[in-house]
Coordinates of N, CA and C and ligand atoms in Angstrom, one line a residue:
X1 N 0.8 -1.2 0.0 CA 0.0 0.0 0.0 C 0.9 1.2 0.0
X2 N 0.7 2.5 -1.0 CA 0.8 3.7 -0.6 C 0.9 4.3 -0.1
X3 N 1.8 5.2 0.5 CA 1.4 6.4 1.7 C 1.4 7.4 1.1
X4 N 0.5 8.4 1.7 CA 0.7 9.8 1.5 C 0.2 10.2 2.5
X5 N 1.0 11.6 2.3 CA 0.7 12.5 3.8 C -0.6 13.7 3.3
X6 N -1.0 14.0 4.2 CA -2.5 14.8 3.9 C -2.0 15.8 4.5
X7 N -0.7 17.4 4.5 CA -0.8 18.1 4.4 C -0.1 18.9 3.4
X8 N -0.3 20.5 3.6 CA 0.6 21.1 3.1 C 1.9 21.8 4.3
X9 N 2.0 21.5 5.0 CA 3.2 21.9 5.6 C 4.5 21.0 5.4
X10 N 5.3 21.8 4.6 CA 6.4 21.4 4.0 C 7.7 21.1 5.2
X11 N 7.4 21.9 5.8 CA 8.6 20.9 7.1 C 8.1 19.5 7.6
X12 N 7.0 19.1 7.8 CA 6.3 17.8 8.1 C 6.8 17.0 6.8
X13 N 6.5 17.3 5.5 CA 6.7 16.7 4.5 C 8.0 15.9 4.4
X14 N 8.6 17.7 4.2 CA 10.5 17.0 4.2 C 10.6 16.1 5.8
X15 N 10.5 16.5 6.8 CA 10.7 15.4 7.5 C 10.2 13.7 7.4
X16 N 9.2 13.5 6.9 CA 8.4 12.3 6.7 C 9.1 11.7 5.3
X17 N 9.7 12.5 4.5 CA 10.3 12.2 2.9 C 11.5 11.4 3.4
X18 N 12.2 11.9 4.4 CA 13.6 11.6 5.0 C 13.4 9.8 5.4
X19 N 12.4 9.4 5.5 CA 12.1 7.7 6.2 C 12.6 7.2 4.6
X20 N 11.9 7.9 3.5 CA 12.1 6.8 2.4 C 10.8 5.9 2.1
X21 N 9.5 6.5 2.9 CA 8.7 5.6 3.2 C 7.3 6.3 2.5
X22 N 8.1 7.5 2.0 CA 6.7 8.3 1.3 C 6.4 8.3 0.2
X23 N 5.3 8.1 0.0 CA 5.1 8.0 -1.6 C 4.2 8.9 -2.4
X24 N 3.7 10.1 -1.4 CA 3.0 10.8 -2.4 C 2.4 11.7 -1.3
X25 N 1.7 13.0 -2.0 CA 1.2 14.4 -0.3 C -0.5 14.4 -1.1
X26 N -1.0 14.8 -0.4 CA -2.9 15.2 -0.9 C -2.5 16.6 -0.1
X27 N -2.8 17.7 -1.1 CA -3.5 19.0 0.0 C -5.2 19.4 -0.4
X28 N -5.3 20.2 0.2 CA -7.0 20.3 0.0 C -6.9 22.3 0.5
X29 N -8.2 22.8 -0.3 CA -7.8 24.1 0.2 C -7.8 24.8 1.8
X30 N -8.6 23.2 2.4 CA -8.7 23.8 4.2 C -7.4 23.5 4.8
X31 N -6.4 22.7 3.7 CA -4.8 22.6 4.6 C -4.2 23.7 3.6
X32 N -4.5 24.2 2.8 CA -3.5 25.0 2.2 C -4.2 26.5 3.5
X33 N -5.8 26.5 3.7 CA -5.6 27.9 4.6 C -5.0 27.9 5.8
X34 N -5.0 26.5 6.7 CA -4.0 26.3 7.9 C -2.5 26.4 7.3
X35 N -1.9 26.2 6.3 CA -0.3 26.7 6.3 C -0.3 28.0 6.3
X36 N -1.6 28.4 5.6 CA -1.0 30.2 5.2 C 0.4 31.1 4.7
X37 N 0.1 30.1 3.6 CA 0.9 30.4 2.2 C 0.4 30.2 1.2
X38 N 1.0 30.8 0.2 CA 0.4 30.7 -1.1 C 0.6 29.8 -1.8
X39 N -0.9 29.3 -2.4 CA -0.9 28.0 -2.8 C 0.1 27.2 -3.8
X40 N 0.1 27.9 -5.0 CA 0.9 27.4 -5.9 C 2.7 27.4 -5.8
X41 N 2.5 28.4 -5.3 CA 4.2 28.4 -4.3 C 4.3 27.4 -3.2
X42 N 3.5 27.3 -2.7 CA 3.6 25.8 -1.6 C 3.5 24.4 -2.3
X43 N 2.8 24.0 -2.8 CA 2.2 23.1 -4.5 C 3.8 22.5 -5.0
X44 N 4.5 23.9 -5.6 CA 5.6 24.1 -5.9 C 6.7 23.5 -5.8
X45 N 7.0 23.7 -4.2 CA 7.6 24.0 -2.9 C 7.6 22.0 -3.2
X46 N 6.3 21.2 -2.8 CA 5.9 20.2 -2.4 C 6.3 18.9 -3.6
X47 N 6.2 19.6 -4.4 CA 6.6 19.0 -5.9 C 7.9 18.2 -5.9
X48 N 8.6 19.2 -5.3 CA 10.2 19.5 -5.5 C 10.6 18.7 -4.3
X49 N 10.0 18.3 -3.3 CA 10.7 17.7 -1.8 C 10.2 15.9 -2.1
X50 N 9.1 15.8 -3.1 CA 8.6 14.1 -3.6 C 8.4 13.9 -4.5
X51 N 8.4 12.7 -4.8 CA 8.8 12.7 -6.7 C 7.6 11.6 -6.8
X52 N 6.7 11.4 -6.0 CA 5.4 10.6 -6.4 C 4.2 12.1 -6.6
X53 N 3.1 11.2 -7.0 CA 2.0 12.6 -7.1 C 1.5 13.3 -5.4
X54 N 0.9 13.9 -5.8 CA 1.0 15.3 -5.4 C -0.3 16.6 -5.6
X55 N -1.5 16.2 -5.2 CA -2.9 16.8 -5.3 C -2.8 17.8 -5.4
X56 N -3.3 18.8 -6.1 CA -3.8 20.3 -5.9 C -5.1 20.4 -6.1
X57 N -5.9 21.1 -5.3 CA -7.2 20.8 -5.6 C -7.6 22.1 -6.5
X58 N -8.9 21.9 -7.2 CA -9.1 23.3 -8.6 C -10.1 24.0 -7.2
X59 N -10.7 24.8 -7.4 CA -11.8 25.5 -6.7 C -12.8 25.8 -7.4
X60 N -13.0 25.6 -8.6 CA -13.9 26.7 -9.4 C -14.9 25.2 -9.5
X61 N -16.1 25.7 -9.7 CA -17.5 24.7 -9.9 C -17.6 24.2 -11.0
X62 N -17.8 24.9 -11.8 CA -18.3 24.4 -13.8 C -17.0 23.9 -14.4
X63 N -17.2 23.2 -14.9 CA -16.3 22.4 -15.8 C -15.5 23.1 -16.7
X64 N -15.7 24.5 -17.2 CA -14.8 25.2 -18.0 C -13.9 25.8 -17.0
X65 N -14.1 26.7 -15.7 CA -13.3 27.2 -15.2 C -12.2 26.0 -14.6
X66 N -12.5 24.7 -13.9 CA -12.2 23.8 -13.4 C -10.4 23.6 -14.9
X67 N -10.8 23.6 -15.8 CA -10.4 23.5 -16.8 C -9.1 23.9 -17.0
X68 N -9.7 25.4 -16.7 CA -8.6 26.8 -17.0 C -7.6 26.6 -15.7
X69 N -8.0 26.4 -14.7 CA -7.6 26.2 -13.1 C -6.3 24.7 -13.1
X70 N -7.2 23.8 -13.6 CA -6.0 22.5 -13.5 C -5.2 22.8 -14.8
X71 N -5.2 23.8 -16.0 CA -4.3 24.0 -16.7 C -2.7 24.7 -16.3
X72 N -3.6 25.5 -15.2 CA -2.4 26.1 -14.0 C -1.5 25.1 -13.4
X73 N -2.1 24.0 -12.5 CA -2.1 23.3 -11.6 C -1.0 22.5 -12.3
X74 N -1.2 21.9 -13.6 CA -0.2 20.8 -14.1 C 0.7 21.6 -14.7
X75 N 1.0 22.5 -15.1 CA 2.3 23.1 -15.5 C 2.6 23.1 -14.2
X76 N 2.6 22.8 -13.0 CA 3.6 23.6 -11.6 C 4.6 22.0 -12.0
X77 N 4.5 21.0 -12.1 CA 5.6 20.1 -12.2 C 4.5 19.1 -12.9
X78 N 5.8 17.5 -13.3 CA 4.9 16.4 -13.9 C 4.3 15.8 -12.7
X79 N 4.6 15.6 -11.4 CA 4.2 15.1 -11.2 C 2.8 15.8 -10.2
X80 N 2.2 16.2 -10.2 CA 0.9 17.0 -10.0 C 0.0 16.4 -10.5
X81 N -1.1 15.4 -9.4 CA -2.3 15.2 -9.8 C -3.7 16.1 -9.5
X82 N -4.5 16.7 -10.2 CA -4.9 17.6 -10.3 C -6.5 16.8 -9.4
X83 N -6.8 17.9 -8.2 CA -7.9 17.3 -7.8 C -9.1 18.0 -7.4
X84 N -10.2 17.2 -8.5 CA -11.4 17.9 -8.6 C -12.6 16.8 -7.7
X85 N -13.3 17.5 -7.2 CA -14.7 17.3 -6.4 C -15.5 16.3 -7.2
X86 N -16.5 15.4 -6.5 CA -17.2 14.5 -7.2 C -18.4 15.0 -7.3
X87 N -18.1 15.5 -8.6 CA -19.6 16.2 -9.1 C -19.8 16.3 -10.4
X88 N -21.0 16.6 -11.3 CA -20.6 16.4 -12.6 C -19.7 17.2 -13.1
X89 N -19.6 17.8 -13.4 CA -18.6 19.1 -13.6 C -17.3 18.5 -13.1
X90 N -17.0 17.9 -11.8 CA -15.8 17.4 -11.6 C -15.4 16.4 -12.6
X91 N -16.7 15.3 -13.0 CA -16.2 14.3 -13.5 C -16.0 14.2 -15.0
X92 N -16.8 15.3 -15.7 CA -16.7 16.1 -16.8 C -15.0 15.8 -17.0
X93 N -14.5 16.9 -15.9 CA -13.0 17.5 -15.9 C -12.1 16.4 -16.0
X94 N -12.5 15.4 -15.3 CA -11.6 13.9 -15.0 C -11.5 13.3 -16.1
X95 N -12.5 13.5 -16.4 CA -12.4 12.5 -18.2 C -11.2 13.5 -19.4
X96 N -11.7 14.8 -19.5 CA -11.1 15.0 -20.3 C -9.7 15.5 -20.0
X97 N -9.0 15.3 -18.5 CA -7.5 16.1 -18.3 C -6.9 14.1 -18.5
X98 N -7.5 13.2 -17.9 CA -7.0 12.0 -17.5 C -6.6 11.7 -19.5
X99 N -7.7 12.0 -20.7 CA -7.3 11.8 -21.7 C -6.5 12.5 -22.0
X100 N -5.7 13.8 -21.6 CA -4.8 14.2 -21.8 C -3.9 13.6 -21.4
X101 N -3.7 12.9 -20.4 CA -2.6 12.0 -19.7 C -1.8 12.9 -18.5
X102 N -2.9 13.8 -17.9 CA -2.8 14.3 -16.5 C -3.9 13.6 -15.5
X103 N -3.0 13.5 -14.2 CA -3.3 12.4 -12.8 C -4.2 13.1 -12.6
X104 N -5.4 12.3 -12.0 CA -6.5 13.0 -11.3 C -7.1 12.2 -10.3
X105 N -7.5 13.3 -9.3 CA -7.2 12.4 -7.7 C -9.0 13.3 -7.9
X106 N -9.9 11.9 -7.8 CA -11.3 12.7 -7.5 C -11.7 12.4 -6.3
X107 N -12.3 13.6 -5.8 CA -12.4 13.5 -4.2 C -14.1 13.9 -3.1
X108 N -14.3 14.3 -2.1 CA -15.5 14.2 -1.5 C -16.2 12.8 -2.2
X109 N -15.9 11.3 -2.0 CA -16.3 10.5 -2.7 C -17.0 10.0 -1.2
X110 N -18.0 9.7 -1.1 CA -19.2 9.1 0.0 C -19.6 7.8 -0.6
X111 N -20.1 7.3 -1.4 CA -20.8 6.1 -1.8 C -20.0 5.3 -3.2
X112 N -20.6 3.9 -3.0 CA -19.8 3.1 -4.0 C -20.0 3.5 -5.6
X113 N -21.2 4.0 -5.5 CA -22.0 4.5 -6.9 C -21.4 5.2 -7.4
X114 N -20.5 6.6 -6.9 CA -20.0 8.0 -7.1 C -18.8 7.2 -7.5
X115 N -17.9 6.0 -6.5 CA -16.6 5.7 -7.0 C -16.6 5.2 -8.3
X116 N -17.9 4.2 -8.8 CA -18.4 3.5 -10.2 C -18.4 5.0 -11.3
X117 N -18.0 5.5 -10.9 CA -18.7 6.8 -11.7 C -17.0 7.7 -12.1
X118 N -16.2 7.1 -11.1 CA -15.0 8.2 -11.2 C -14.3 7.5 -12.1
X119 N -14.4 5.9 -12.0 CA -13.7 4.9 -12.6 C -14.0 4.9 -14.0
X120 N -15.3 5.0 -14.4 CA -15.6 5.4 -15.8 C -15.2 6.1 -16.5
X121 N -14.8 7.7 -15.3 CA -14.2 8.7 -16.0 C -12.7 8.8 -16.1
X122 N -12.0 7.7 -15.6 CA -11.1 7.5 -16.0 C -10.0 8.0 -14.8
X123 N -10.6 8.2 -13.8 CA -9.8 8.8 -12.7 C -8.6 8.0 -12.1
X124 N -7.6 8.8 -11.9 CA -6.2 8.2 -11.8 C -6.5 7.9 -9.8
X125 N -7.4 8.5 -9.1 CA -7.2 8.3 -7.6 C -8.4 8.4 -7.6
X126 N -9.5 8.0 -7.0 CA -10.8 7.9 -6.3 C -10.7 8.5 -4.7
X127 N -10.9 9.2 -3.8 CA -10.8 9.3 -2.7 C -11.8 9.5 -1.6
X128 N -11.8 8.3 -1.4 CA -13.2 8.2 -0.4 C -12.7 8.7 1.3
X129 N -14.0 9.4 1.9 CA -13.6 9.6 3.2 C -14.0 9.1 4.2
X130 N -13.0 8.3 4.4 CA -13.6 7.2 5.6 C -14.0 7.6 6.9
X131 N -13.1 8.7 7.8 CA -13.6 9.7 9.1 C -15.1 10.2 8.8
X132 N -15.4 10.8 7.7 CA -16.4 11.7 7.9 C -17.5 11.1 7.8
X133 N -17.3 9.9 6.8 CA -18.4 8.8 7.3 C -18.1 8.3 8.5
X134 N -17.4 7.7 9.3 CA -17.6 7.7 10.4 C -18.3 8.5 11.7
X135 N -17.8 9.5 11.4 CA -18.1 10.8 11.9 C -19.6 11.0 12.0
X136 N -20.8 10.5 11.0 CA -21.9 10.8 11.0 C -22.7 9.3 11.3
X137 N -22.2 8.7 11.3 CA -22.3 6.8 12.1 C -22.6 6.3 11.1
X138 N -22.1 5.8 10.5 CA -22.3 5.2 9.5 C -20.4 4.3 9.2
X139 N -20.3 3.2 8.6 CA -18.5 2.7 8.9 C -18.1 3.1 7.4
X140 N -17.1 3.8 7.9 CA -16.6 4.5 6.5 C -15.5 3.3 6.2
X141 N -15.3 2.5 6.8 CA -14.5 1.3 6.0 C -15.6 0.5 5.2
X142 N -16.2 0.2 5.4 CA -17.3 -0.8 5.1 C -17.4 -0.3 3.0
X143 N -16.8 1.3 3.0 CA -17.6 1.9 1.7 C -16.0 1.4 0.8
X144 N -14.5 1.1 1.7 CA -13.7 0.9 1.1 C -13.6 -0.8 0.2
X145 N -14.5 -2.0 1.1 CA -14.7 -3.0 0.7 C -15.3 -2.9 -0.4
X146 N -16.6 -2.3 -0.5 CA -17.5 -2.3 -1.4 C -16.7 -1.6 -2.7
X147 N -16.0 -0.8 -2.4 CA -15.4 -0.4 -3.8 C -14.3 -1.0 -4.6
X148 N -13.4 -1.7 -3.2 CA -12.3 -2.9 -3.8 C -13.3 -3.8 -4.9
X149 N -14.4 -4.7 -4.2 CA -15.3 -5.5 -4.9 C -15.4 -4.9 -6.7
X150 N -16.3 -3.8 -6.6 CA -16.8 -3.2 -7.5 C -15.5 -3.3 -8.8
X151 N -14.4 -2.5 -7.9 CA -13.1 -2.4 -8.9 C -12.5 -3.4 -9.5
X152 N -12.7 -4.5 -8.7 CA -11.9 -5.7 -9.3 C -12.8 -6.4 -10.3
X153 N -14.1 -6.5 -10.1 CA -15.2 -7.4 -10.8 C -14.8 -6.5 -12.1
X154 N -14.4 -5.1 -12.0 CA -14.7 -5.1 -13.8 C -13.2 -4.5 -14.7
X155 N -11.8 -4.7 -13.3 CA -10.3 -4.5 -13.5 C -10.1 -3.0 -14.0
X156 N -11.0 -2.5 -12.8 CA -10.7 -0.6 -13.1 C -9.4 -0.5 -12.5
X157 N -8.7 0.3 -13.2 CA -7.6 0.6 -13.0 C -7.1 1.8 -12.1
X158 N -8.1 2.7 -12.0 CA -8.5 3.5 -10.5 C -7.8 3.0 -9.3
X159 N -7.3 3.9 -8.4 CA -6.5 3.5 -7.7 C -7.3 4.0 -6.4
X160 N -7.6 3.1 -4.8 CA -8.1 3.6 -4.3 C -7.7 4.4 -3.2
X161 N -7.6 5.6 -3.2 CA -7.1 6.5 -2.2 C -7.6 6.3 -0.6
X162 N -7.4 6.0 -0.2 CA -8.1 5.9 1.3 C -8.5 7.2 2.0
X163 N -9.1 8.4 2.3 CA -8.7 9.7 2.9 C -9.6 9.8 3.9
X164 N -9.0 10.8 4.6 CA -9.8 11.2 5.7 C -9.9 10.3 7.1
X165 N -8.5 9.7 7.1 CA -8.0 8.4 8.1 C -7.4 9.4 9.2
X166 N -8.0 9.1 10.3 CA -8.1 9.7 11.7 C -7.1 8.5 12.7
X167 N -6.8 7.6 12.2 CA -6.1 6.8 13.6 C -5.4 5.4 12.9
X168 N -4.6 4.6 13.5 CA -3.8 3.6 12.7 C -4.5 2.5 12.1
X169 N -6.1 2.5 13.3 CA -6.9 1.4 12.9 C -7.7 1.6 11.6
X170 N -7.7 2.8 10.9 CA -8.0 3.2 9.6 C -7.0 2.4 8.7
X171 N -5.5 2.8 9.2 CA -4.2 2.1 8.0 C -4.5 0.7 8.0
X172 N -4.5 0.0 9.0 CA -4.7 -1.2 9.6 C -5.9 -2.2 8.1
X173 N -7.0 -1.1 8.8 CA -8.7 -1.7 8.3 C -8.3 -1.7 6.1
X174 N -7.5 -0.5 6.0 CA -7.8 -0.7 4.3 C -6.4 -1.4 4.0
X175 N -5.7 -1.6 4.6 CA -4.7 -2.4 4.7 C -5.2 -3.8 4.0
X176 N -6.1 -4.0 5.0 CA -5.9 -5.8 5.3 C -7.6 -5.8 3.6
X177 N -8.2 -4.8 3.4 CA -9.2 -5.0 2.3 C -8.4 -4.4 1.1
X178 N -7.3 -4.4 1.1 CA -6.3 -4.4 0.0 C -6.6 -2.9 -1.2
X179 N -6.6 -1.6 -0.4 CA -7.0 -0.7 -0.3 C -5.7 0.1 -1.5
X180 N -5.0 0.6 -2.5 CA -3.9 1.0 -3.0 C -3.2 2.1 -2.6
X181 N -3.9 3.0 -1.7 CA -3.2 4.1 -0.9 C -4.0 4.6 0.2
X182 N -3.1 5.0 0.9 CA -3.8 5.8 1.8 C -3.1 7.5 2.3
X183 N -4.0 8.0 2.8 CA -3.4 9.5 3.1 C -4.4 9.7 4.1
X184 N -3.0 10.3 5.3 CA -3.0 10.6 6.6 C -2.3 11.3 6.7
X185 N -2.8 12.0 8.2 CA -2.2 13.1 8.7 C -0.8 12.8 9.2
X186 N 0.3 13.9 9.0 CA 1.5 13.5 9.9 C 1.4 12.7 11.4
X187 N 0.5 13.1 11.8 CA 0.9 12.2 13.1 C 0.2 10.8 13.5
X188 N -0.7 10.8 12.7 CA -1.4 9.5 12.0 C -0.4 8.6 11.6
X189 N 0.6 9.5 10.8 CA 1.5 7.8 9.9 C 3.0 8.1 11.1
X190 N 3.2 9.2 12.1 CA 4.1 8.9 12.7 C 3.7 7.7 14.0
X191 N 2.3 7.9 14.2 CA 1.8 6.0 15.3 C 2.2 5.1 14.8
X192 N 2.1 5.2 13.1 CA 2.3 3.5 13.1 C 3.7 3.2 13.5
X193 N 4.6 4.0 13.6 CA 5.9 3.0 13.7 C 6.0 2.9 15.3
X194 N 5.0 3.3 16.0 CA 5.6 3.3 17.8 C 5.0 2.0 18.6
X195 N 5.4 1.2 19.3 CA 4.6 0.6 20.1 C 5.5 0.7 21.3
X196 N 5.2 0.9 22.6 CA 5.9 0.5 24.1 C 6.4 -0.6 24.2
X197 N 6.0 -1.7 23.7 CA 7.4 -2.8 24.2 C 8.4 -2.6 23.1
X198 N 8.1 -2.1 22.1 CA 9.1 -1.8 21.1 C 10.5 -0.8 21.7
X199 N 9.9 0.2 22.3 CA 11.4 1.1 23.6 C 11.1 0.2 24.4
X200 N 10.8 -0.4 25.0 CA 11.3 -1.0 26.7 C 12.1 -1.6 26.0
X201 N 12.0 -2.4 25.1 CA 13.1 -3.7 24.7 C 14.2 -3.2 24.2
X202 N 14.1 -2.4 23.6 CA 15.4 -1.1 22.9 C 15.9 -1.0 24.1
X203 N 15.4 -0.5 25.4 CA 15.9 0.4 26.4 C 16.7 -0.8 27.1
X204 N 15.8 -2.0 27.2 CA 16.7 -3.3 27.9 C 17.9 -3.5 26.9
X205 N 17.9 -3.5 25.7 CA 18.9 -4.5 24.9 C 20.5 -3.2 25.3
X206 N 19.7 -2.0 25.2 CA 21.2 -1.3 25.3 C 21.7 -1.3 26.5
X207 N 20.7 -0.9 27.4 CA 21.7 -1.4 28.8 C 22.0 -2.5 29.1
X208 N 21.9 -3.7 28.5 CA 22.7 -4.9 28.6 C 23.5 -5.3 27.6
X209 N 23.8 -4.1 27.0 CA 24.8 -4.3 25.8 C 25.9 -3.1 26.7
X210 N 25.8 -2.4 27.2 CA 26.5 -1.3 28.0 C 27.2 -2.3 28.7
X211 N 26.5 -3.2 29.4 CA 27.2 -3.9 30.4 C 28.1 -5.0 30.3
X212 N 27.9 -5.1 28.8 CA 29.2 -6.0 28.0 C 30.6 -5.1 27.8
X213 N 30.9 -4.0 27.8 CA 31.8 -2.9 27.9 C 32.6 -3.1 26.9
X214 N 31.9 -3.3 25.1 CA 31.8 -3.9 23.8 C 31.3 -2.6 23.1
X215 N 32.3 -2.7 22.0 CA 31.5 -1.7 20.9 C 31.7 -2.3 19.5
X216 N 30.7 -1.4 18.2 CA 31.2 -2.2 17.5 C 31.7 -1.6 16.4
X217 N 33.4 -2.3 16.2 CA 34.1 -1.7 15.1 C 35.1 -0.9 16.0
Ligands
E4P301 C1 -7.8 13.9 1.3 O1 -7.4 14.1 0.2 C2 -8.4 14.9 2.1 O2 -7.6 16.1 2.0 C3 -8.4 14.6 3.6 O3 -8.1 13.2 3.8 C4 -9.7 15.0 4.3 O4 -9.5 14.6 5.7 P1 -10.5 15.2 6.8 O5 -11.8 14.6 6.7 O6 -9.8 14.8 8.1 O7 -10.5 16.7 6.7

């Protein structure tokens, strides 16, 4: 599975790039107004620190401005997946940038129907939000199964984004329903690597390695 990180703050980035373990950032315009910088200069910025894709979201509603907007978006580097809303107008946009042979990450995805719908249009990331279905009681994994299913029965090539992952048991849950990426927040993908016996036993091995009065090399 994929990782990506789900902001635009570029020191989180480059730090998390440094593991070797990253494979790609999502921003959205509510993380580009928490950095408070300018978009395409951060975009930029973000391009340049990973060399997998890399979301910018369009803003504009109708399918011509959406147009003019991801024409911006993809000249900032190649690897820039351009990301529009699941709406007609978004999916308008999806079909015709993806036949140009620009990435497109389509997003606010709620139901399996909407993902049947991105896949047709040719979309390079589907991104369903698993928190915010959760969030309103309803199991926002449950919508990731159903779309693996759907994808495989007809070998959509759609890739499934996981988003909107709040805790490890999200990485965990699309993990094991063989999910193609996911994107989380920095401190989301910094839990997975921690567990407490994992330092105690570190903490034991070195001080009974101290007590060998051994080094090595
Ligand atoms: C993904 O691309 C979205 O930016 C993100 O995962 C939304 O997460 P949220 O529901 O925590 O805002």
């Amino acid at each position: 599975m994929k990782f990506f990180v789900d902001t635009a703050d570029t020191a989180e980035i480059r730090d998390l790039a440094e593991t070797g373990l990253l494979d790609g950032v999502t921003t959205n315009p509510s993380l580009i107004h928490k950095a408070g910088r300018n978009f395409l200069e951060v975009v930029r910025e973000i391009c340049g620190i990973v060399a997998g894709p890399v979301s910018a979201e369009v803003v504009a509603t109708d399918h011509k401005e959406m147009m003019r907007e991801a024409g911006i978006l993809r000249k900032i580097a190649d690897n820039i997946a351009v990301k529009v809303p699941l709406t007609v107008d978004g999916l308008k946009t999806c079909k015709a940038l993806t036949g140009e042979g620009t990435m497109v990450n389509v997003t606010l995805c709620f139901t399996a129907n909407q993902a049947l719908l991105a896949a047709k249009a040719g979309a390079t990331f589907i991104s369903p939000f698993v928190g915010r279905l959760d969030d309103i009681g309803t199991e926002g994994m449950q919508l990731i199964s159903e779309i693996r299913l759907i994808y495989d029965n007809y070998d959509f090539a759609t890739e499934i984004l996981v988003a909107s992952v709040r805790h490890p048991i999200h990485v965990l849950e699309a993990a094991k329903i063989g999910a193609d990426v996911m994107t989380a927040p920095p401190a989301v993908i910094r839990q997975l690597f921690n567990h407490p016996l994992t330092d105690r036993g570190l903490e034991a091995f070195l001080a009974d390695w101290q007590k060998t009065g051994q080094s090595i090399g």
